[in-house]
XYZ file of C-alpha atoms in Angstrom:
377
model
C 0.460 0.628 0.233
C 1.098 3.400 -0.957
C 2.008 5.984 1.458
C -0.735 7.978 0.267
C -3.495 5.558 0.852
C -1.726 4.182 3.689
C -2.543 7.526 5.306
C -6.135 8.457 3.919
C -6.613 4.731 5.337
C -5.681 5.858 8.685
C -7.608 9.209 8.918
C -10.945 7.156 7.571
C -10.651 4.960 10.567
C -9.986 7.913 12.897
C -12.915 9.575 11.990
C -15.225 5.981 11.839
C -13.998 5.391 15.486
C -15.166 8.751 16.306
C -18.575 8.186 15.958
C -19.091 9.763 12.426
C -19.611 6.510 10.696
C -21.426 5.097 14.040
C -24.129 7.532 14.301
C -25.695 7.474 11.246
C -29.188 5.921 11.602
C -31.828 5.042 8.888
C -35.593 5.170 9.469
C -38.657 4.741 7.415
C -42.443 5.181 7.645
C -45.452 4.599 5.372
C -47.856 6.930 7.188
C -51.739 5.401 6.766
C -53.629 7.602 9.303
C -53.731 10.361 7.113
C -55.276 13.605 8.479
C -57.094 16.521 6.791
C -54.901 19.887 6.930
C -56.615 23.682 7.050
C -56.114 26.388 4.589
C -57.288 29.502 6.574
C -58.317 32.657 4.709
C -55.941 35.513 4.726
C -58.363 38.433 5.430
C -56.181 39.417 8.400
C -52.500 38.142 7.813
C -49.689 40.575 7.562
C -52.111 43.783 8.260
C -50.945 46.433 10.773
C -53.968 46.006 12.702
C -53.323 45.581 16.645
C -52.510 42.399 17.995
C -54.278 41.325 21.052
C -53.170 37.893 21.638
C -49.957 35.891 20.585
C -49.664 31.683 20.375
C -45.823 30.697 20.083
C -45.847 27.269 18.873
C -42.368 25.412 19.550
C -41.797 22.309 17.793
C -38.799 21.216 19.858
C -36.209 20.109 17.309
C -37.842 20.212 15.059
C -36.035 21.261 11.582
C -36.971 21.686 8.299
C -36.337 17.971 7.265
C -38.909 16.433 10.450
C -41.643 19.208 8.911
C -40.668 17.433 5.081
C -41.140 14.160 6.578
C -44.746 14.512 7.427
C -45.664 16.616 5.180
C -44.506 13.892 2.295
C -45.959 11.208 5.159
C -49.313 12.956 5.258
C -50.181 13.245 1.363
C -48.098 16.127 0.865
C -49.759 18.784 2.948
C -49.331 20.254 6.415
C -51.282 22.792 8.144
C -48.434 25.069 9.258
C -47.099 24.406 5.395
C -50.727 25.888 4.357
C -49.434 29.466 5.831
C -48.192 32.090 3.614
C -45.395 34.169 5.505
C -42.155 32.300 6.800
C -38.845 32.900 7.685
C -35.667 31.482 9.458
C -34.084 31.533 13.014
C -30.272 31.587 14.213
C -30.390 29.098 17.302
C -26.779 29.909 18.912
C -26.601 30.428 22.765
C -24.699 32.807 24.658
C -21.815 30.563 25.193
C -22.161 27.692 22.492
C -22.407 27.062 19.483
C -25.000 24.450 19.349
C -27.726 25.498 21.974
C -29.907 23.332 24.359
C -33.581 23.252 25.025
C -33.053 25.733 28.072
C -31.423 28.439 26.676
C -33.511 28.258 23.523
C -36.227 28.356 25.690
C -35.506 31.188 27.053
C -34.242 33.039 24.827
C -37.992 32.581 23.311
C -39.016 33.682 26.960
C -36.968 36.786 28.110
C -35.464 38.167 24.906
C -32.072 37.476 26.452
C -29.448 34.919 25.227
C -28.080 32.587 27.979
C -25.234 30.159 28.285
C -26.579 26.195 28.034
C -28.436 24.783 30.851
C -29.621 28.456 32.276
C -33.875 28.470 32.953
C -35.119 32.318 33.070
C -31.125 33.938 33.978
C -28.437 35.249 32.326
C -24.614 33.924 31.618
C -23.961 35.604 35.100
C -27.371 34.263 36.966
C -29.055 37.263 37.567
C -32.499 36.997 36.594
C -34.457 38.016 33.696
C -37.910 38.971 33.371
C -39.748 36.631 31.358
C -42.946 37.202 28.598
C -45.520 36.131 31.174
C -43.947 38.419 34.132
C -43.968 41.661 31.842
C -46.939 41.087 30.018
C -49.292 40.607 33.343
C -48.154 44.256 33.921
C -50.335 45.236 31.355
C -52.990 42.848 32.157
C -52.142 40.241 29.882
C -52.594 36.830 30.612
C -50.169 33.686 29.825
C -50.107 30.367 29.621
C -47.838 27.313 28.982
C -49.036 23.891 27.008
C -46.477 20.731 26.630
C -46.106 17.112 26.166
C -43.509 17.257 28.311
C -43.053 17.240 31.981
C -43.608 20.447 33.601
C -39.639 20.849 34.523
C -38.985 19.866 30.951
C -36.453 23.267 29.858
C -38.951 24.830 27.073
C -41.872 25.161 29.454
C -39.685 26.008 32.433
C -38.590 28.790 30.425
C -41.328 30.613 30.685
C -41.617 30.457 34.695
C -38.789 29.236 35.714
C -35.959 31.514 37.260
C -32.753 28.196 37.848
C -28.842 28.405 36.921
C -29.522 24.765 35.836
C -32.092 22.959 33.911
C -31.781 19.866 36.135
C -32.751 21.733 39.357
C -36.175 19.881 39.295
C -37.546 20.456 42.817
C -36.491 24.088 42.565
C -38.214 24.680 38.828
C -41.381 22.877 40.490
C -41.419 25.314 43.037
C -41.101 28.287 40.766
C -44.446 27.698 39.524
C -45.881 28.717 42.459
C -44.545 32.326 42.327
C -45.202 32.361 38.529
C -48.004 34.859 36.949
C -49.432 32.034 34.754
C -52.947 31.462 34.287
C -52.674 28.434 32.962
C -50.664 25.277 32.545
C -51.042 21.996 31.260
C -47.410 19.714 31.433
C -46.851 16.437 32.786
C -47.526 14.909 35.238
C -50.017 14.262 37.986
C -47.445 11.822 39.431
C -44.739 13.806 39.595
C -46.372 16.645 41.850
C -47.119 13.921 44.358
C -43.247 13.749 44.350
C -42.489 17.357 45.500
C -42.522 18.488 48.805
C -45.304 18.362 50.541
C -45.518 22.326 51.595
C -45.037 22.717 47.552
C -47.747 20.705 46.712
C -50.060 22.964 49.229
C -48.675 26.139 47.741
C -49.103 25.020 43.961
C -52.962 23.427 44.894
C -53.508 27.213 46.349
C -51.970 28.809 43.434
C -53.822 26.840 41.237
C -56.927 24.514 40.728
C -55.365 21.311 39.543
C -57.197 19.088 37.525
C -56.423 15.407 35.821
C -58.915 15.346 33.103
C -59.822 18.576 30.407
C -63.487 17.793 31.568
C -62.701 19.134 35.010
C -61.714 22.938 33.336
C -63.995 25.507 34.173
C -63.623 28.621 31.788
C -64.912 30.464 33.964
C -63.049 29.676 36.850
C -61.505 32.630 38.596
C -58.370 30.986 39.936
C -55.568 29.760 37.476
C -55.526 26.150 35.709
C -53.344 23.440 36.364
C -54.211 20.593 34.092
C -51.700 17.693 35.406
C -52.978 14.406 34.207
C -51.691 11.160 34.054
C -48.168 10.419 33.033
C -49.359 8.309 29.885
C -51.357 10.825 28.932
C -48.390 13.127 27.833
C -45.866 10.078 26.557
C -44.721 9.624 23.324
C -47.398 8.775 20.331
C -45.622 5.268 20.367
C -46.764 4.844 23.763
C -50.442 5.623 22.583
C -51.008 9.180 23.765
C -54.535 10.451 22.263
C -55.205 13.917 21.289
C -53.767 15.479 24.656
C -51.749 18.240 22.561
C -54.393 19.712 20.076
C -57.486 18.995 22.430
C -55.190 20.459 25.518
C -54.270 23.630 23.023
C -58.028 24.057 22.461
C -58.646 24.150 26.065
C -56.029 26.549 26.634
C -57.135 29.190 24.050
C -60.329 28.680 25.581
C -59.531 29.251 28.990
C -57.479 32.520 28.511
C -59.439 34.520 26.403
C -62.091 34.220 28.571
C -59.764 35.216 31.291
C -58.620 38.822 30.322
C -60.197 41.547 28.204
C -56.520 42.197 27.361
C -55.616 39.810 25.592
C -53.399 36.626 26.139
C -50.307 34.870 25.312
C -49.936 30.845 24.935
C -46.568 28.847 24.572
C -47.544 25.582 22.848
C -44.444 22.725 22.711
C -44.406 19.965 20.964
C -41.608 18.207 23.054
C -41.547 14.432 22.121
C -40.044 15.425 18.341
C -36.935 16.111 19.957
C -37.330 13.046 22.349
C -37.935 11.192 19.033
C -35.039 12.438 17.533
C -32.890 11.562 20.051
C -33.587 8.171 19.967
C -33.371 8.422 16.033
C -36.749 6.676 16.220
C -38.211 8.054 12.697
C -41.294 6.864 12.468
C -42.234 8.282 15.845
C -40.709 11.583 15.194
C -42.840 11.853 11.615
C -46.404 11.092 13.775
C -44.998 13.658 16.468
C -44.831 16.564 13.783
C -48.139 15.235 12.513
C -49.662 15.346 15.917
C -48.048 19.159 16.627
C -49.836 19.856 13.252
C -53.090 19.306 14.625
C -52.279 21.431 17.011
C -51.003 23.856 14.847
C -54.900 23.668 13.143
C -56.719 24.337 16.649
C -54.511 28.103 16.692
C -54.753 29.033 13.397
C -58.314 28.552 13.012
C -58.937 30.474 17.026
C -56.671 33.307 14.916
C -58.821 34.008 11.736
C -62.239 33.912 13.757
C -60.865 36.420 16.123
C -58.868 38.214 13.917
C -56.422 39.677 16.093
C -54.395 37.183 16.770
C -50.841 36.102 15.348
C -49.634 32.792 15.415
C -45.965 31.982 15.011
C -44.772 28.440 14.735
C -41.145 27.630 14.870
C -38.814 25.488 16.801
C -35.531 26.241 19.785
C -32.776 23.917 17.799
C -32.726 20.807 15.311
C -31.977 17.359 16.651
C -30.839 14.643 15.121
C -29.055 16.250 11.570
C -31.840 14.858 10.034
C -31.661 14.577 6.143
C -34.522 12.457 3.860
C -32.665 10.000 1.353
C -36.183 8.698 -0.290
C -40.174 8.209 -0.181
C -43.129 7.278 -2.480
C -45.434 10.028 -2.372
C -48.087 7.267 -3.627
C -48.095 5.500 -0.464
C -47.105 8.378 2.005
C -44.109 6.587 2.710
C -40.919 8.526 3.795
C -37.442 7.259 4.372
C -35.002 9.214 7.022
C -31.376 9.043 8.342
C -29.905 10.381 11.232
C -26.159 11.797 11.743
C -26.524 12.666 14.929
C -28.672 11.930 18.253
C -27.792 15.347 19.644
C -28.628 18.862 19.030
C -27.149 20.724 15.402
C -26.798 24.297 15.135
C -28.717 24.249 11.521
C -31.524 27.650 11.370
C -34.706 26.533 12.184
C -37.806 27.423 10.019
C -40.567 29.970 11.178
C -44.389 30.234 9.781
C -47.006 33.040 11.089
C -50.081 34.021 10.713
C -51.916 37.103 11.065
C -51.603 40.849 12.265
C -47.880 41.729 11.988
C -46.850 37.832 10.245
C -44.183 39.381 7.564
C -42.015 41.102 10.975
C -40.961 36.728 11.369
C -39.894 36.667 8.039
C -36.006 36.616 6.806
C -33.598 35.121 9.400
C -33.316 36.684 12.966
C -32.027 35.472 16.333
C -34.460 33.705 18.241
C -33.776 36.281 21.368
C -35.288 38.509 18.490
C -38.273 36.944 18.257
C -39.123 37.318 21.358
C -38.594 41.281 21.664
C -41.151 40.982 18.511
C -44.237 39.465 20.789
C -43.691 41.747 23.806
C -43.669 44.751 21.480
C -46.661 43.782 19.589
C -48.236 42.662 22.658
C -47.831 46.093 24.570
C -48.104 48.540 21.731
């Protein structure tokens, strides 16, 4: 073997042993549960009329390939793909080229980039006010809905202030002091594991329910919906219509809570979790479920007229690409190059008044600043 050939053989061997080829993972899905999508009228879309409500929908880890996979698996259609305004978001954190969900969530919730792992604090661990805390000063109420646990990084970024996302007990405690009017997350079992005094204070602060049917839109107290763990689990484990149904319930509750408007964050958390596992089939099903929640928000925004819906992601997970497919039978084949996050820019879709302000390429913390400015004008 010549010296040059030997050198290249060594390089290839080193790359392989460093995990490049080992991380490549393939998957496919043939989707037999096609859902109809919704195309709204665009009477108010992109107009300059005042914005009363904003619904920020975060598909955790959802990159362009994730959306493409669900689109092709759903007869070439998604409700979010029927919208006219789109842009992109850069996701870097303050200290890392590749963000984690805590730093990205904090950027969306506070308008400030912070270090990976931090929730609601800056790089010096100083507390930063989040959107719900800023908006309550204007009598604008807020809520969060997620398929993650309440102490998950993205939902926690909208109410907690902790230097480390793994401080679960402290994060649960922070919900007591949050101005949130509504939250829905996993789970009832986790609430019961919290210190007894925390449990009592949470129940004093919120009416805790474990069933959507128990939510009373006329309830003057704030609502905390904590269903059993199985109801917020993966689609692969039998999760039903929790996300779209709870999104609708949150909209119904918040829209009646204040005449001054509301802010709602909805997270499809298990898109990211499926991508971390390189579980392509479940990932596609999670994006399709997220799209059903998007439809709930779009229908409300279209009927209400003063509501802006923003659909985006906190980062991309899995370095996902598509290798082939069959449009005739809704088959898609994907390939992952990683089980972690990537720094790839993520797409953003917007519908409603001032939607075009979110087109183009923007930083994730800029999205937060735009939301705050539109709501308090």
